[in-house]
PDB file of C-alpha atoms in Angstrom:
ATOM      1  CA  MET A 490       7.621  -8.846 -11.057  1.00  0.00           C
ATOM      2  CA  THR A 491      10.139  -7.911 -13.828  1.00  0.00           C
ATOM      3  CA  GLU A 492      12.088  -5.492 -13.786  1.00  0.00           C
ATOM      4  CA  PRO A 493      10.339  -2.651 -15.939  1.00  0.00           C
ATOM      5  CA  VAL A 494      13.949  -2.273 -18.195  1.00  0.00           C
ATOM      6  CA  TRP A 495      13.162  -5.936 -19.190  1.00  0.00           C
ATOM      7  CA  LEU A 496       9.299  -5.690 -19.092  1.00  0.00           C
ATOM      8  CA  ALA A 497       9.313  -3.060 -21.477  1.00  0.00           C
ATOM      9  CA  ARG A 498      11.895  -5.455 -24.230  1.00  0.00           C
ATOM     10  CA  ALA A 499       9.354  -8.165 -23.766  1.00  0.00           C
ATOM     11  CA  GLU A 500       6.253  -6.448 -25.123  1.00  0.00           C
ATOM     12  CA  SER A 501       7.278  -6.605 -28.841  1.00  0.00           C
ATOM     13  CA  ILE A 502       7.723 -10.026 -28.034  1.00  0.00           C
ATOM     14  CA  HIS A 503       4.535 -10.916 -26.497  1.00  0.00           C
ATOM     15  CA  ARG A 504       2.165  -8.321 -28.666  1.00  0.00           C
ATOM     16  CA  GLN A 505       3.612 -11.246 -31.852  1.00  0.00           C
ATOM     17  CA  LEU A 506       1.461 -13.455 -29.571  1.00  0.00           C
ATOM     18  CA  ARG A 507      -1.457 -11.046 -27.901  1.00  0.00           C
ATOM     19  CA  PRO A 508      -1.507  -8.192 -30.704  1.00  0.00           C
ATOM     20  CA  ALA A 509      -4.666  -6.817 -28.474  1.00  0.00           C
ATOM     21  CA  LEU A 510      -2.534  -6.210 -25.274  1.00  0.00           C
ATOM     22  CA  PRO A 511      -3.624  -2.809 -24.232  1.00  0.00           C
ATOM     23  CA  ALA A 512      -1.353   0.238 -24.917  1.00  0.00           C
ATOM     24  CA  ASP A 513      -0.128   0.966 -21.420  1.00  0.00           C
ATOM     25  CA  TYR A 514       1.145  -2.803 -21.577  1.00  0.00           C
ATOM     26  CA  ALA A 515       3.080  -2.021 -18.274  1.00  0.00           C
ATOM     27  CA  ALA A 516      -0.384  -1.361 -16.276  1.00  0.00           C
ATOM     28  CA  LYS A 517      -1.821  -4.941 -17.697  1.00  0.00           C
ATOM     29  CA  MET A 518       1.234  -6.672 -16.336  1.00  0.00           C
ATOM     30  CA  ARG A 519       1.299  -4.935 -13.414  1.00  0.00           C
ATOM     31  CA  ARG A 520      -2.616  -6.306 -12.737  1.00  0.00           C
ATOM     32  CA  VAL A 521      -1.232  -9.568 -14.416  1.00  0.00           C
ATOM     33  CA  PHE A 522       1.638  -9.543 -11.691  1.00  0.00           C
ATOM     34  CA  ALA A 523      -1.000  -8.908  -9.017  1.00  0.00           C
ATOM     35  CA  GLY A 524      -3.135 -11.841  -9.511  1.00  0.00           C
ATOM     36  CA  GLY A 525      -0.591 -14.216  -9.678  1.00  0.00           C
ATOM     37  CA  ALA A 526       1.751 -14.323 -12.486  1.00  0.00           C
ATOM     38  CA  ARG A 527       5.203 -14.276 -13.019  1.00  0.00           C
ATOM     39  CA  MET A 528       7.055 -14.199 -16.595  1.00  0.00           C
ATOM     40  CA  THR A 529      10.011 -15.837 -17.816  1.00  0.00           C
ATOM     41  CA  LEU A 530      12.561 -13.996 -20.401  1.00  0.00           C
ATOM     42  CA  ALA A 531      14.796 -16.071 -22.670  1.00  0.00           C
ATOM     43  CA  ILE A 532      17.745 -13.530 -23.278  1.00  0.00           C
ATOM     44  CA  ARG A 533      20.404 -13.148 -25.802  1.00  0.00           C
ATOM     45  CA  GLY A 534      22.586 -10.333 -24.876  1.00  0.00           C
ATOM     46  CA  GLU A 535      20.375  -7.278 -24.027  1.00  0.00           C
ATOM     47  CA  ALA A 536      17.338  -8.619 -26.021  1.00  0.00           C
ATOM     48  CA  VAL A 537      14.220 -10.675 -25.304  1.00  0.00           C
ATOM     49  CA  CYS A 538      13.985 -13.861 -27.587  1.00  0.00           C
ATOM     50  CA  GLY A 539      10.688 -15.041 -25.987  1.00  0.00           C
ATOM     51  CA  LEU A 540       8.973 -15.057 -23.032  1.00  0.00           C
ATOM     52  CA  ALA A 541       6.446 -17.025 -20.830  1.00  0.00           C
ATOM     53  CA  VAL A 542       3.492 -15.659 -18.196  1.00  0.00           C
ATOM     54  CA  TRP A 543       3.013 -17.991 -15.802  1.00  0.00           C
ATOM     55  CA  ARG A 544       0.931 -18.875 -12.373  1.00  0.00           C
ATOM     56  CA  TRP A 545       0.493 -21.477 -10.198  1.00  0.00           C
ATOM     57  CA  HIS A 546      -2.342 -22.184  -7.995  1.00  0.00           C
ATOM     58  CA  GLU A 547      -3.880 -25.841  -6.292  1.00  0.00           C
ATOM     59  CA  ASN A 548      -7.130 -26.994  -7.530  1.00  0.00           C
ATOM     60  CA  THR A 549      -9.324 -29.974  -6.939  1.00  0.00           C
ATOM     61  CA  PHE A 550      -8.399 -31.751 -10.159  1.00  0.00           C
ATOM     62  CA  ASP A 551      -5.007 -31.226 -10.766  1.00  0.00           C
ATOM     63  CA  GLY A 552      -3.302 -30.871  -7.180  1.00  0.00           C
ATOM     64  CA  ILE A 553      -0.864 -28.186  -7.800  1.00  0.00           C
ATOM     65  CA  LYS A 554      -0.971 -26.968 -11.767  1.00  0.00           C
ATOM     66  CA  PHE A 555       1.577 -24.915 -13.487  1.00  0.00           C
ATOM     67  CA  TYR A 556      -0.149 -23.193 -15.765  1.00  0.00           C
ATOM     68  CA  ILE A 557       1.560 -21.078 -19.031  1.00  0.00           C
ATOM     69  CA  ASP A 558      -0.640 -17.849 -19.667  1.00  0.00           C
ATOM     70  CA  ASP A 559       1.507 -16.931 -23.001  1.00  0.00           C
ATOM     71  CA  LEU A 560       4.988 -18.857 -24.389  1.00  0.00           C
ATOM     72  CA  VAL A 561       5.722 -17.243 -27.744  1.00  0.00           C
ATOM     73  CA  THR A 562       9.139 -17.240 -29.256  1.00  0.00           C
ATOM     74  CA  ASP A 563      10.245 -14.006 -31.646  1.00  0.00           C
ATOM     75  CA  ALA A 564       8.903 -15.221 -35.004  1.00  0.00           C
ATOM     76  CA  ALA A 565      12.736 -14.646 -36.132  1.00  0.00           C
ATOM     77  CA  LEU A 566      13.973 -16.657 -33.714  1.00  0.00           C
ATOM     78  CA  ARG A 567      11.491 -19.933 -34.397  1.00  0.00           C
ATOM     79  CA  SER A 568      13.455 -22.684 -34.056  1.00  0.00           C
ATOM     80  CA  GLN A 569      16.272 -22.519 -32.721  1.00  0.00           C
ATOM     81  CA  GLY A 570      15.624 -23.849 -29.341  1.00  0.00           C
ATOM     82  CA  VAL A 571      14.408 -20.742 -27.499  1.00  0.00           C
ATOM     83  CA  GLY A 572      10.752 -21.867 -27.055  1.00  0.00           C
ATOM     84  CA  LYS A 573      12.375 -25.768 -25.993  1.00  0.00           C
ATOM     85  CA  SER A 574      14.630 -23.745 -23.699  1.00  0.00           C
ATOM     86  CA  LEU A 575      11.734 -21.734 -21.980  1.00  0.00           C
ATOM     87  CA  ILE A 576      10.157 -25.057 -21.169  1.00  0.00           C
ATOM     88  CA  ALA A 577      12.890 -26.574 -19.727  1.00  0.00           C
ATOM     89  CA  GLN A 578      13.141 -23.513 -17.077  1.00  0.00           C
ATOM     90  CA  LEU A 579       9.153 -23.616 -17.063  1.00  0.00           C
ATOM     91  CA  GLU A 580       9.692 -27.606 -15.810  1.00  0.00           C
ATOM     92  CA  MET A 581      12.097 -26.408 -13.272  1.00  0.00           C
ATOM     93  CA  GLU A 582       9.629 -23.620 -11.794  1.00  0.00           C
ATOM     94  CA  ALA A 583       6.912 -25.826 -11.679  1.00  0.00           C
ATOM     95  CA  GLN A 584       9.189 -29.059 -10.227  1.00  0.00           C
ATOM     96  CA  GLN A 585       9.605 -26.975  -7.230  1.00  0.00           C
ATOM     97  CA  ARG A 586       5.892 -25.878  -6.842  1.00  0.00           C
ATOM     98  CA  GLY A 587       5.373 -29.105  -6.480  1.00  0.00           C
ATOM     99  CA  ALA A 588       3.485 -29.359  -9.715  1.00  0.00           C
ATOM    100  CA  GLU A 589       3.902 -32.623 -11.507  1.00  0.00           C
ATOM    101  CA  ALA A 590       2.771 -30.596 -14.795  1.00  0.00           C
ATOM    102  CA  LEU A 591       3.447 -28.274 -16.985  1.00  0.00           C
ATOM    103  CA  VAL A 592      -1.101 -27.232 -18.791  1.00  0.00           C
ATOM    104  CA  LEU A 593      -1.800 -24.329 -20.849  1.00  0.00           C
ATOM    105  CA  ASP A 594      -4.185 -23.871 -23.387  1.00  0.00           C
ATOM    106  CA  SER A 595      -3.769 -23.398 -27.755  1.00  0.00           C
ATOM    107  CA  GLY A 596      -5.789 -21.451 -29.494  1.00  0.00           C
ATOM    108  CA  THR A 597      -7.260 -24.205 -32.110  1.00  0.00           C
ATOM    109  CA  GLN A 598      -5.756 -22.090 -35.393  1.00  0.00           C
ATOM    110  CA  ARG A 599      -1.932 -22.300 -34.004  1.00  0.00           C
ATOM    111  CA  GLN A 600      -1.543 -25.545 -36.089  1.00  0.00           C
ATOM    112  CA  GLN A 601       2.024 -24.812 -36.141  1.00  0.00           C
ATOM    113  CA  ALA A 602       2.590 -23.891 -32.269  1.00  0.00           C
ATOM    114  CA  HIS A 603       0.443 -27.418 -30.960  1.00  0.00           C
ATOM    115  CA  ARG A 604       3.484 -28.873 -33.074  1.00  0.00           C
ATOM    116  CA  PHE A 605       6.070 -27.698 -30.692  1.00  0.00           C
ATOM    117  CA  TYR A 606       4.152 -28.769 -28.233  1.00  0.00           C
ATOM    118  CA  PHE A 607       3.667 -32.350 -29.528  1.00  0.00           C
ATOM    119  CA  ARG A 608       7.060 -32.218 -30.217  1.00  0.00           C
ATOM    120  CA  GLU A 609       7.190 -30.937 -26.264  1.00  0.00           C
ATOM    121  CA  GLY A 610       5.669 -33.915 -24.791  1.00  0.00           C
ATOM    122  CA  PHE A 611       2.728 -31.962 -24.272  1.00  0.00           C
ATOM    123  CA  VAL A 612      -0.599 -34.197 -24.818  1.00  0.00           C
ATOM    124  CA  ILE A 613      -3.807 -32.753 -25.491  1.00  0.00           C
ATOM    125  CA  THR A 614      -5.830 -33.758 -22.352  1.00  0.00           C
ATOM    126  CA  SER A 615      -9.001 -32.192 -22.403  1.00  0.00           C
ATOM    127  CA  PHE A 616     -11.162 -28.826 -23.932  1.00  0.00           C
ATOM    128  CA  ASN A 617     -11.659 -26.069 -22.663  1.00  0.00           C
ATOM    129  CA  PHE A 618     -15.001 -23.716 -23.369  1.00  0.00           C
ATOM    130  CA  LYS A 619     -15.635 -20.437 -22.448  1.00  0.00           C
ATOM    131  CA  LYS A 620     -18.904 -18.659 -22.524  1.00  0.00           C
ATOM    132  CA  GLN A 621     -18.488 -15.365 -23.905  1.00  0.00           C
ATOM    133  CA  ARG A 622     -20.093 -11.854 -22.385  1.00  0.00           C
ATOM    134  CA  VAL A 623     -21.605 -13.074 -19.128  1.00  0.00           C
TER     135      VAL A 623
END
């Protein structure tokens, strides 16, 4: 789990991607971490400039799957290498856990993020289907 002081510093950056996160951000993230997630921060001095929330598990299709829940760089710092640095760190984490790939979902409206993912070597391998409120 990310230390409380750093989690508090990460909140405003995380909300740039996920503005609907609940008011009690720390409690939400404690539940997410309890479910197996981890957080990696990109830091400059005392400021968080980007973050990734990720997890790994084994399934029947991918073997060890390294999944990125959230990846966000502060909007004021985009195109300065923060996202590239986070991806490099996540690749090392994935390799250490025996995963062969990084996997993420990205909303269809996030075209700028998609351009970044393509530049970083990601490819579209499947569709993600969702059935709301079952």
